[in-house]
Coordinates of C-alpha atoms and ligand atoms in Angstrom, one line a residue:
X143 CA 6.2 -27.8 8.7
X144 CA 3.3 -29.0 6.5
X145 CA 2.6 -32.5 5.1
X146 CA 1.8 -33.3 1.5
X147 CA -1.4 -34.8 2.8
X148 CA -2.5 -31.5 4.4
X149 CA -1.5 -29.6 1.2
X150 CA -3.6 -31.8 -1.0
X151 CA -6.5 -31.5 1.5
X152 CA -6.3 -27.7 1.5
X153 CA -6.3 -27.6 -2.3
X154 CA -9.2 -30.0 -2.6
X155 CA -11.2 -28.2 0.0
X156 CA -10.7 -25.0 -2.0
X157 CA -11.7 -26.8 -5.3
X158 CA -8.3 -25.8 -6.6
X159 CA -6.7 -29.3 -7.0
X160 CA -6.3 -30.7 -10.5
X161 CA -3.9 -33.6 -10.3
X162 CA -0.5 -34.8 -9.2
X163 CA 1.8 -35.7 -12.0
X164 CA 4.9 -37.9 -11.4
X165 CA 7.0 -39.1 -14.4
X166 CA 4.0 -38.8 -16.8
X167 CA 1.6 -40.6 -14.5
X168 CA -1.5 -38.8 -13.1
X169 CA -2.7 -39.3 -9.5
X170 CA -5.8 -37.9 -7.8
X171 CA -4.2 -37.9 -4.3
X172 CA -0.8 -38.2 -2.7
X173 CA 0.9 -41.6 -3.0
X174 CA 3.1 -41.3 0.2
X175 CA 3.2 -38.5 2.7
X176 CA 6.1 -36.0 2.8
X177 CA 6.9 -33.3 5.3
X178 CA 7.9 -29.9 3.8
X179 CA 9.9 -27.7 6.1
X180 CA 9.8 -24.5 4.0
X181 CA 7.8 -22.7 1.3
X182 CA 9.2 -20.6 -1.5
X183 CA 8.2 -18.8 -4.7
X184 CA 11.8 -18.1 -5.7
X185 CA 13.9 -20.8 -7.2
X186 CA 17.0 -19.1 -5.8
X187 CA 15.7 -19.8 -2.3
X188 CA 15.0 -23.5 -2.0
X189 CA 16.3 -26.5 0.0
X190 CA 15.7 -30.2 -0.1
X191 CA 12.4 -30.1 1.7
X192 CA 11.0 -26.9 0.1
X193 CA 7.5 -26.8 -1.4
X194 CA 8.0 -24.6 -4.4
X195 CA 5.3 -22.4 -6.1
X196 CA 5.9 -21.7 -9.7
X197 CA 4.0 -18.5 -10.3
X198 CA 4.0 -15.2 -12.1
X199 CA 3.9 -13.8 -15.6
X200 CA 7.7 -13.7 -15.8
X201 CA 8.2 -17.3 -14.5
X202 CA 10.4 -19.4 -16.7
X203 CA 10.7 -23.2 -17.1
X204 CA 14.5 -22.7 -16.7
X205 CA 14.0 -21.6 -13.1
X206 CA 12.8 -25.1 -12.3
X207 CA 15.0 -27.2 -14.5
X208 CA 17.8 -28.1 -12.2
X209 CA 16.1 -27.7 -8.9
X210 CA 16.6 -30.5 -6.3
X211 CA 13.1 -30.2 -4.7
X212 CA 10.5 -32.8 -3.9
X213 CA 7.4 -31.1 -5.4
X214 CA 6.3 -27.9 -7.1
X215 CA 2.8 -26.4 -7.3
X216 CA 1.9 -24.8 -10.5
X217 CA -0.9 -24.0 -13.0
X218 CA 1.4 -25.5 -15.7
X219 CA 3.1 -28.8 -16.0
X220 CA 6.6 -27.7 -16.9
X221 CA 7.7 -31.3 -17.7
X222 CA 11.0 -31.0 -15.8
X223 CA 11.0 -34.4 -14.1
X224 CA 10.0 -33.0 -10.7
X225 CA 6.7 -34.2 -9.2
X226 CA 4.1 -31.5 -9.9
X227 CA 0.9 -30.6 -8.1
X228 CA -1.2 -28.9 -10.7
X229 CA -3.8 -26.4 -9.6
X230 CA -6.2 -24.0 -11.2
X231 CA -4.9 -20.9 -9.3
X232 CA -1.4 -21.1 -7.9
X233 CA -1.7 -17.8 -5.9
X234 CA -4.8 -19.0 -4.1
X235 CA -2.9 -22.2 -3.3
X236 CA 0.1 -20.3 -2.1
X237 CA -1.9 -18.1 0.3
X238 CA -4.0 -20.9 1.9
X239 CA -0.9 -23.2 2.2
X240 CA 1.2 -20.4 3.7
X241 CA -1.6 -19.6 6.2
X242 CA -1.6 -23.3 7.4
X243 CA 2.2 -23.6 7.3
X244 CA 2.6 -20.7 9.6
X245 CA -0.2 -22.0 11.9
X246 CA -2.9 -19.4 11.2
X247 CA -1.1 -16.5 12.8
X248 CA -4.2 -14.2 12.1
X249 CA -6.0 -16.1 14.9
X250 CA -3.4 -14.8 17.4
X251 CA -3.6 -11.2 16.3
X252 CA -6.3 -8.5 16.1
X253 CA -6.0 -7.5 12.5
X254 CA -6.8 -4.1 11.1
X255 CA -6.4 -3.4 7.3
X256 CA -6.7 -0.1 5.4
X257 CA -7.5 0.2 1.8
X258 CA -8.2 3.3 -0.3
X259 CA -6.6 5.3 -3.1
X260 CA -5.0 7.6 -0.6
X261 CA -4.3 7.8 3.1
X262 CA -3.5 4.1 3.8
X263 CA -0.1 4.8 5.2
X264 CA -1.2 7.9 7.2
X265 CA -4.3 6.1 8.6
X266 CA -2.1 3.1 9.5
X267 CA 0.3 5.4 11.4
X268 CA -2.6 7.0 13.3
X269 CA -3.9 3.5 14.2
X270 CA -0.6 2.2 15.3
X271 CA -0.1 5.2 17.6
X272 CA -3.5 4.7 19.2
X273 CA -3.2 0.9 19.5
X274 CA 0.4 1.2 20.9
X275 CA -1.1 3.3 23.8
X276 CA -3.9 0.8 24.3
X277 CA -1.7 -2.4 24.2
X278 CA 1.6 -1.0 25.5
X279 CA 3.5 -1.0 22.2
X280 CA 2.5 -4.4 20.9
X281 CA 1.4 -3.3 17.4
X282 CA 3.0 -4.8 14.3
X283 CA 2.6 -2.8 11.1
X284 CA 3.0 -3.7 7.4
X285 CA 3.0 -0.5 5.4
X286 CA 4.5 1.0 2.3
X287 CA 6.7 3.2 4.4
X288 CA 7.7 0.9 7.1
X289 CA 7.3 -2.6 8.4
X290 CA 7.7 -3.6 12.0
X291 CA 7.4 -7.1 13.4
X292 CA 8.3 -6.1 17.0
X293 CA 6.7 -2.7 17.2
X294 CA 10.0 -0.8 17.4
X295 CA 12.4 -1.9 14.7
X296 CA 11.4 -0.8 11.2
X297 CA 12.5 -1.9 7.7
X298 CA 11.3 -0.8 4.3
X299 CA 9.3 -3.4 2.3
X300 CA 9.3 -3.8 -1.5
X301 CA 5.5 -4.1 -1.7
X302 CA 2.7 -2.3 0.1
X303 CA 1.1 -5.7 0.8
X304 CA 3.6 -8.5 1.0
X305 CA 3.4 -11.7 -1.1
X306 CA 1.3 -14.3 0.9
X307 CA 4.2 -16.5 2.0
X308 CA 6.0 -13.4 3.3
X309 CA 2.8 -12.0 4.8
X310 CA 2.0 -15.1 6.9
X311 CA 5.7 -15.6 7.9
X312 CA 5.9 -12.1 9.1
X313 CA 2.6 -12.4 11.0
X314 CA 3.9 -15.5 12.8
X315 CA 7.1 -13.7 13.6
X316 CA 5.1 -10.7 15.0
X317 CA 3.1 -13.1 17.2
X318 CA 6.4 -14.7 18.4
X319 CA 7.6 -11.3 19.3
X320 CA 4.6 -10.8 21.6
X321 CA 2.6 -8.5 19.3
X322 CA -1.2 -8.5 19.9
X323 CA -2.3 -6.3 17.0
X324 CA -1.4 -5.9 13.4
X325 CA -2.1 -2.8 11.3
X326 CA -1.6 -3.2 7.6
X327 CA -2.2 -1.6 4.2
X328 CA -4.0 -3.8 1.7
X329 CA -3.5 -2.6 -1.9
X330 CA -5.9 -3.4 -4.7
X331 CA -3.0 -5.4 -6.2
X332 CA -3.0 -7.6 -3.1
X333 CA -6.5 -8.7 -4.0
X334 CA -5.8 -8.9 -7.7
X335 CA -2.8 -11.1 -7.1
X336 CA -4.4 -13.1 -4.2
X337 CA -1.7 -12.1 -1.6
X338 CA -4.4 -12.1 1.1
X339 CA -6.6 -14.8 -0.3
X340 CA -8.5 -16.6 2.5
X341 CA -7.7 -14.1 5.2
X342 CA -10.5 -12.4 7.1
X343 CA -9.6 -9.2 8.9
X344 CA -11.1 -8.1 12.2
X345 CA -11.6 -4.6 10.9
X346 CA -11.4 -3.5 7.2
X347 CA -11.3 0.2 6.4
X348 CA -12.2 1.8 3.0
X349 CA -10.8 5.4 3.0
X350 CA -11.6 6.7 -0.5
X351 CA -11.5 5.9 -4.2
X352 CA -10.4 7.9 -7.2
X353 CA -9.1 6.7 -10.5
X354 CA -5.5 5.5 -10.1
X355 CA -3.3 2.4 -10.6
X356 CA -4.7 1.8 -14.0
X357 CA -2.1 0.6 -16.5
X358 CA -0.4 -2.4 -18.0
X359 CA 1.0 -3.9 -14.8
X360 CA -1.8 -2.8 -12.5
X361 CA -5.5 -2.7 -13.3
X362 CA -7.0 -2.7 -16.9
X363 CA -9.9 -0.5 -15.9
X364 CA -11.3 1.6 -13.0
X365 CA -14.0 -1.1 -12.5
X366 CA -11.3 -3.7 -11.9
X367 CA -9.4 -1.4 -9.5
X368 CA -12.6 -0.6 -7.5
X369 CA -13.8 -4.2 -7.5
X370 CA -10.4 -5.4 -6.1
X371 CA -10.5 -2.7 -3.4
X372 CA -14.0 -3.7 -2.3
X373 CA -12.8 -7.2 -1.6
X374 CA -11.3 -5.9 1.7
X375 CA -14.8 -5.2 3.0
X376 CA -16.1 -8.6 1.8
X377 CA -13.3 -10.2 3.8
X378 CA -13.6 -8.2 7.1
X379 CA -15.7 -8.9 10.2
X380 CA -16.3 -5.1 10.7
X381 CA -16.1 -2.4 8.1
X382 CA -15.3 1.3 8.6
X383 CA -16.2 3.4 5.5
X384 CA -15.9 7.0 4.5
X385 CA -19.5 8.0 3.7
X386 CA -18.4 10.9 1.6
X387 CA -16.5 8.8 -0.9
X388 CA -17.5 8.3 -4.5
X389 CA -19.8 5.2 -5.0
X390 CA -20.6 5.1 -1.2
X391 CA -24.2 4.0 -1.7
X392 CA -23.1 1.1 -3.8
X393 CA -20.4 0.1 -1.2
X394 CA -23.0 0.3 1.5
X395 CA -25.4 -1.9 -0.4
X396 CA -22.8 -4.6 -0.6
X397 CA -21.9 -4.7 3.1
X398 CA -22.7 -8.0 4.8
X399 CA -20.8 -7.3 8.1
X400 CA -21.3 -4.7 10.9
X401 CA -20.0 -1.3 10.2
X402 CA -19.3 2.3 11.2
X403 CA -19.3 5.2 8.7
X404 CA -17.6 8.6 9.1
X405 CA -17.8 11.8 7.1
X406 CA -20.4 14.5 6.6
X407 CA -23.0 12.1 5.3
X408 CA -22.8 10.0 8.4
X409 CA -23.3 10.0 12.2
X410 CA -19.6 10.8 12.6
X411 CA -18.9 14.1 10.7
X412 CA -15.8 16.2 11.2
X413 CA -16.6 19.7 12.5
X414 CA -14.6 22.7 13.7
X415 CA -11.9 21.7 11.3
X416 CA -8.9 23.9 12.0
X417 CA -5.2 23.5 11.1
X418 CA -4.2 21.6 14.2
X419 CA -7.5 20.5 15.8
X420 CA -11.0 19.2 14.9
X421 CA -14.1 17.8 16.5
X422 CA -15.6 14.4 15.8
X423 CA -17.1 11.6 17.9
X424 CA -18.2 14.2 20.5
X425 CA -14.5 15.0 21.2
X426 CA -12.0 17.7 20.3
X427 CA -8.8 16.3 18.9
X428 CA -5.4 17.8 18.5
X429 CA -3.6 16.8 15.3
X430 CA -0.2 17.6 13.9
X431 CA -0.9 16.7 10.3
X432 CA -2.7 19.5 8.6
X433 CA -5.4 19.1 6.0
X434 CA -9.0 18.0 6.3
X435 CA -8.2 14.7 4.6
X436 CA -5.7 13.9 7.4
X437 CA -8.5 14.5 9.9
X438 CA -10.6 11.9 7.9
X439 CA -7.7 9.5 8.1
X440 CA -7.5 10.1 11.8
X441 CA -11.2 9.5 12.4
X442 CA -11.1 6.3 10.3
X443 CA -8.2 5.1 12.5
X444 CA -10.1 6.2 15.7
X445 CA -13.3 4.2 14.8
X446 CA -11.2 1.1 14.0
X447 CA -9.1 1.3 17.1
X448 CA -12.3 1.7 19.2
X449 CA -13.7 -1.4 17.6
X450 CA -10.5 -3.3 18.6
X451 CA -10.8 -2.3 22.2
X452 CA -8.9 1.0 22.5
X453 CA -10.7 3.7 24.6
X454 CA -11.3 7.3 23.6
X455 CA -8.4 8.5 25.8
X456 CA -6.0 6.2 23.9
X457 CA -7.5 7.6 20.6
X458 CA -7.0 11.2 21.6
X459 CA -3.4 10.7 22.8
X460 CA -2.6 8.6 19.7
X461 CA -3.9 11.1 17.2
X462 CA -2.2 14.0 18.9
X463 CA 1.2 12.4 18.8
X464 CA 1.1 11.0 15.2
X465 CA 3.5 12.3 12.5
X466 CA 4.2 10.4 9.3
X467 CA 7.6 10.8 7.6
X468 CA 7.2 12.7 4.3
X469 CA 3.5 13.4 4.8
X470 CA 2.6 17.1 5.2
X471 CA 6.0 18.1 6.7
X472 CA 6.4 21.9 6.8
X473 CA 9.8 23.6 7.1
X474 CA 10.6 27.3 7.0
X475 CA 13.2 29.0 4.8
X476 CA 15.5 31.7 6.2
X477 CA 13.3 34.3 4.5
X478 CA 10.2 32.9 6.1
X479 CA 8.8 31.1 3.0
X480 CA 7.3 27.7 3.8
X481 CA 8.4 24.5 2.2
X482 CA 5.7 21.7 2.2
X483 CA 7.1 18.2 1.6
X484 CA 4.3 15.7 0.9
X485 CA 4.0 12.3 -0.8
X486 CA 1.1 13.5 -3.0
X487 CA 1.6 11.9 -6.4
X488 CA -1.8 11.8 -8.1
X489 CA -4.2 14.5 -9.1
X490 CA -6.6 14.0 -6.1
X491 CA -3.8 14.2 -3.5
X492 CA -2.1 17.1 -5.2
X493 CA -5.4 19.0 -5.5
X494 CA -6.0 18.4 -1.7
X495 CA -2.5 19.4 -0.9
X496 CA -2.6 22.6 -2.9
X497 CA -5.9 23.5 -1.3
X498 CA -4.4 23.2 2.1
X499 CA -1.5 25.5 1.2
X500 CA -3.2 28.2 -0.9
X501 CA -5.4 29.8 1.8
X502 CA -2.4 30.4 4.0
X503 CA 0.3 31.3 1.4
X504 CA -0.9 34.3 -0.5
X505 CA 2.4 35.1 -2.3
X506 CA 4.1 33.1 -5.0
X507 CA 3.6 29.4 -4.7
X508 CA 5.7 26.9 -6.7
X509 CA 4.8 23.2 -7.1
X510 CA 7.5 20.7 -7.9
X511 CA 6.2 17.5 -9.3
X512 CA 6.8 14.6 -11.7
X513 CA 5.1 11.2 -12.2
X514 CA 6.3 7.7 -12.3
X515 CA 7.3 5.7 -15.3
X516 CA 5.8 2.4 -16.3
X517 CA 3.1 2.8 -13.7
X518 CA 0.0 4.9 -13.0
X519 CA 0.3 6.4 -16.5
X520 CA -3.1 8.2 -16.2
X521 CA -1.7 10.4 -13.5
X522 CA 0.1 12.5 -16.2
X523 CA -3.2 13.7 -17.6
X524 CA -4.8 14.2 -14.2
X525 CA -2.0 16.2 -12.8
X526 CA -1.6 18.2 -16.0
X527 CA -5.2 19.1 -16.1
X528 CA -5.2 20.1 -12.5
X529 CA -2.3 22.4 -12.9
X530 CA -3.8 23.9 -16.0
X531 CA -6.8 24.9 -14.0
X532 CA -4.5 26.8 -11.5
X533 CA -2.9 29.5 -13.8
X534 CA -1.5 31.5 -10.9
X535 CA 0.6 28.6 -9.6
X536 CA 4.3 28.3 -10.6
X537 CA 5.2 24.8 -11.6
X538 CA 8.5 23.0 -12.2
X539 CA 8.2 19.5 -13.7
X540 CA 10.8 17.0 -12.6
X541 CA 11.6 13.3 -12.3
X542 CA 9.8 10.9 -10.0
X543 CA 10.7 7.2 -10.3
X544 CA 11.0 7.2 -14.2
X545 CA 11.8 3.5 -14.2
X546 CA 12.4 2.4 -17.8
X547 CA 10.9 5.6 -19.3
X548 CA 12.6 8.9 -20.2
X549 CA 11.7 11.4 -17.4
X550 CA 11.8 14.3 -19.8
X551 CA 9.3 12.6 -22.0
X552 CA 7.0 12.0 -19.0
X553 CA 7.3 15.7 -18.0
X554 CA 6.5 16.8 -21.6
X555 CA 3.4 14.6 -21.5
X556 CA 2.2 16.3 -18.3
X557 CA 3.1 19.7 -19.8
X558 CA 1.0 18.8 -22.9
X559 CA -2.1 19.2 -20.7
X560 CA -1.1 22.7 -19.5
X561 CA -1.7 25.7 -21.7
X562 CA 1.1 27.9 -20.3
X563 CA 4.9 27.2 -20.6
X564 CA 6.1 25.1 -17.8
X565 CA 9.8 24.7 -17.0
X566 CA 11.2 21.1 -16.9
X567 CA 14.2 20.5 -14.6
X568 CA 14.8 16.7 -14.6
X569 CA 17.4 16.8 -11.8
X570 CA 15.1 16.9 -8.8
X571 CA 17.6 18.5 -6.5
X572 CA 18.2 21.3 -9.0
X573 CA 14.4 21.7 -9.4
X574 CA 14.0 22.1 -5.6
X575 CA 17.0 24.4 -5.3
X576 CA 15.7 26.6 -8.1
X577 CA 12.2 27.0 -6.6
X578 CA 13.7 27.8 -3.2
X579 CA 16.0 30.4 -4.7
X580 CA 12.9 32.2 -6.1
X581 CA 11.0 32.7 -2.9
X582 CA 11.2 36.1 -1.2
X583 CA 9.2 36.1 2.0
X584 CA 6.8 34.5 4.4
X585 CA 3.8 34.6 2.0
X586 CA 5.7 32.5 -0.5
X587 CA 5.8 28.7 -0.6
X588 CA 7.3 25.7 -2.4
X589 CA 5.3 22.5 -2.5
X590 CA 7.6 19.5 -3.1
X591 CA 5.2 16.7 -4.0
X592 CA 5.6 13.1 -4.7
X593 CA 8.6 11.5 -3.0
X594 CA 8.2 12.4 0.7
X595 CA 11.2 10.9 2.4
X596 CA 11.9 8.2 -0.2
X597 CA 15.7 8.0 -0.3
X598 CA 15.8 6.6 -3.9
X599 CA 14.7 7.2 -7.4
X600 CA 13.7 4.2 -9.5
X601 CA 15.8 4.5 -12.7
X602 CA 15.9 1.7 -15.3
X603 CA 14.1 -0.5 -12.8
X604 CA 16.8 0.0 -10.1
X605 CA 16.4 1.9 -6.8
X606 CA 19.2 4.5 -7.2
X607 CA 20.2 6.6 -4.1
X608 CA 18.4 10.0 -3.8
X609 CA 18.9 12.3 -0.9
X610 CA 15.2 12.7 -0.3
X611 CA 13.0 15.8 -0.8
X612 CA 13.1 16.9 2.8
X613 CA 16.9 16.5 3.2
X614 CA 17.4 18.5 0.0
X615 CA 15.1 21.2 1.1
X616 CA 16.9 21.5 4.4
X617 CA 20.2 21.9 2.5
X618 CA 18.9 25.1 0.8
X619 CA 17.1 26.8 3.6
Ligands
UAG65 C1 1.6 -7.3 -10.7 C2 2.2 -7.8 -9.4 O1 1.6 -7.7 -8.4 N1 3.4 -8.3 -9.5 C3 4.1 -8.8 -8.3 C4 4.2 -10.3 -8.4 O2 4.8 -10.7 -9.6 P1 4.4 -12.0 -10.3 O3 3.7 -13.0 -9.4 O4 3.8 -11.7 -11.6 O5 5.8 -12.6 -10.5 P2 6.8 -12.2 -11.6 O6 7.3 -10.8 -11.4 O7 6.2 -12.5 -12.9 O8 8.0 -13.1 -11.3 C5 7.9 -14.6 -11.6 C6 8.3 -15.4 -10.4 O9 9.6 -16.0 -10.7 C7 10.4 -16.1 -9.6 N2 11.8 -16.3 -10.0 C8 12.4 -15.2 -10.6 C9 13.8 -15.4 -10.9 C10 14.4 -16.6 -10.7 O10 15.6 -16.9 -10.9 N3 13.7 -17.6 -10.1 C11 12.4 -17.5 -9.7 O11 11.8 -18.4 -9.2 C12 10.0 -14.9 -8.8 O12 10.3 -15.1 -7.4 C13 8.5 -14.8 -9.1 O13 7.8 -15.5 -8.1 O14 5.0 -10.9 -7.4 C14 6.3 -10.4 -7.3 C15 6.9 -11.0 -6.0 O15 6.6 -12.3 -5.9 C16 6.2 -8.8 -7.1 O16 7.5 -8.3 -7.0 C17 5.5 -8.2 -8.2 O17 5.3 -6.8 -7.9 C18 5.6 -5.9 -9.0 C19 7.1 -5.7 -9.1 C20 5.0 -4.5 -8.6 O18 5.6 -3.5 -8.7 N4 3.8 -4.5 -8.1 C21 3.1 -3.3 -7.8 C22 2.2 -2.9 -9.0 C23 2.2 -3.5 -6.6 O19 1.8 -4.6 -6.2 N5 1.9 -2.4 -5.9 C24 1.0 -2.5 -4.8 C25 0.9 -1.1 -4.2 C26 0.0 -0.2 -5.0 C27 -0.3 1.1 -4.3 O20 0.6 2.0 -4.2 O21 -1.3 1.2 -3.7 C28 1.7 -3.2 -3.6 O22 0.9 -3.9 -2.8 O23 2.9 -3.1 -3.4
ATP66 N1 -7.7 10.8 2.7 C1 -6.9 11.3 1.8 N2 -7.5 11.8 0.6 C2 -6.8 12.3 -0.4 N3 -5.4 12.4 -0.3 C3 -4.8 12.0 0.8 C4 -5.5 11.4 1.9 N4 -4.6 11.0 2.8 C5 -3.4 11.4 2.3 N5 -3.5 11.9 1.1 C6 -2.5 12.4 0.2 O1 -1.9 11.3 -0.3 C7 -0.5 11.2 0.0 C8 -0.1 9.8 0.3 O2 -0.7 9.5 1.6 P1 -0.5 8.0 2.2 O3 0.9 7.6 2.0 O4 -1.1 8.0 3.5 O5 -1.5 7.2 1.2 P2 -1.3 5.8 0.6 O6 -2.7 5.3 0.3 O7 -0.5 4.9 1.5 O8 -0.5 6.1 -0.7 P3 0.2 5.1 -1.8 O9 -0.8 4.0 -2.2 O10 0.5 6.0 -2.9 O11 1.4 4.6 -1.1 C9 -0.3 12.1 1.1 O12 1.0 12.7 1.1 C10 -1.3 13.2 0.9 O13 -0.9 14.1 -0.1

């Protein structure tokens, strides 16, 4: 529940209130009070006491026209005869009002947020494993892969960071379920679209930055992407930062809270890095996820969990038991060849993934990859140029969430950055089957990059069923 009076007070306090408009008359405050019993940003989900937020580039006046609602909040007066609260920024309004409506659930949780171009999901899984040992399985998690409000039942979310109304509702539900900690991923889009506006995290972690998510529906420039990501540190009580990342000195210069750094250029380097173990924080850790970058993700999670009260024993146990579906999963073909299934879908991740595989697999190595349509368009050049610089690698280009674009055209665009001829097999299952048929022994490998365990392909904007890279690979062992 929230009253109109509280809503107006929140907006005024945030310097976001413009006016209330009822039947063509302007008011600078509420005329009578009203109690709202729900919040919504979707006209298909409203009731008689819903406070409705009209937001978004695709919002249409028609969505409001026949609604039986007491008020809506908007940047625009849609002139539909419904009392309107006009604000300068509807997404700021939505976040602060949702926070109050759900009773500031962040105050009842220890909150840990990860941002970075890569590793958010993996680091979140490490952190959840550690914290679950510390708090006896009372860790909620909001991640791209999985969301859990009770620590044990999981569902897939549409967005990496939920819309603010959903975020605070889910946080409240997690508290009601007895959760004491929340681990979440915060995307740059979350800051760009104010999904976490007004929220301060107990610990904010910045894992790394590389050019990505630049395109018409994401960020116009790298500067914008980087700025949005840095907002996590500006809105955290304690920062954990990778000292080896690009622009680290600048990030450090901006910090206003306490912090811990990790990486070679810090007091917490990773040493003795082996496939399944490493040393850091004066300890030896066992780890199931191979790759130095996963050891970085693990140390970031370790420092965060220590800050939130876990002890080093919890940390060691948590890291040792962590696996992440679709991240660095290795299966063996009948002929001994190794199949690596990983979610790498930009040049930086693919580069790191290939560098983990090549030292061990000295035979024929085939990479299967595509890139998404209508999103992250710059990945095509990045991946093409990377593969061009690795002439000994076999490559098959395939589909990966083409959305409204033609997957063959996307593949041709990637191929245009590669000097040698590259086969294009749009059917991902056939691409995997073909590569696996070409292996001949234990030194060979197939790297299936991009979809991990995603059980769908986005085609024409619709999630269409897909068996999943790992399931398909297992079919052709
Ligand atoms: C750019 C962006 O963040 N867009 C998100 C945003 O859209 P928006 O606010 O612009 O809303 P819109 O799509 O224009 O829709 C207009 C509004 O009309 C409403 N509506 C619609 C139909 C109707 O009949 N009645 C009605 O009221 C809708 O509920 C919506 O509120 O809010 C929508 C939900 O309210 C999201 O679905 C949408 O995510 C889009 C689809 C998306 O794909 N976003 C990606 C780029 C994203 O955010 N990704 C990051 C992860 C990036 C990473 O991998 O690191 C993420 O956090 O998920
Ligand atoms: N620290 C890292 N640096 C570079 N690449 C990484 C790192 N951690 C993971 N990766 C690679 O990126 C892929 C995606 O990892 P993960 O899902 O943890 O990242 P994410 O930030 O959640 O990704 P996304 O934003 O694309 O959902 C992994 O499969 C791996 O190939």
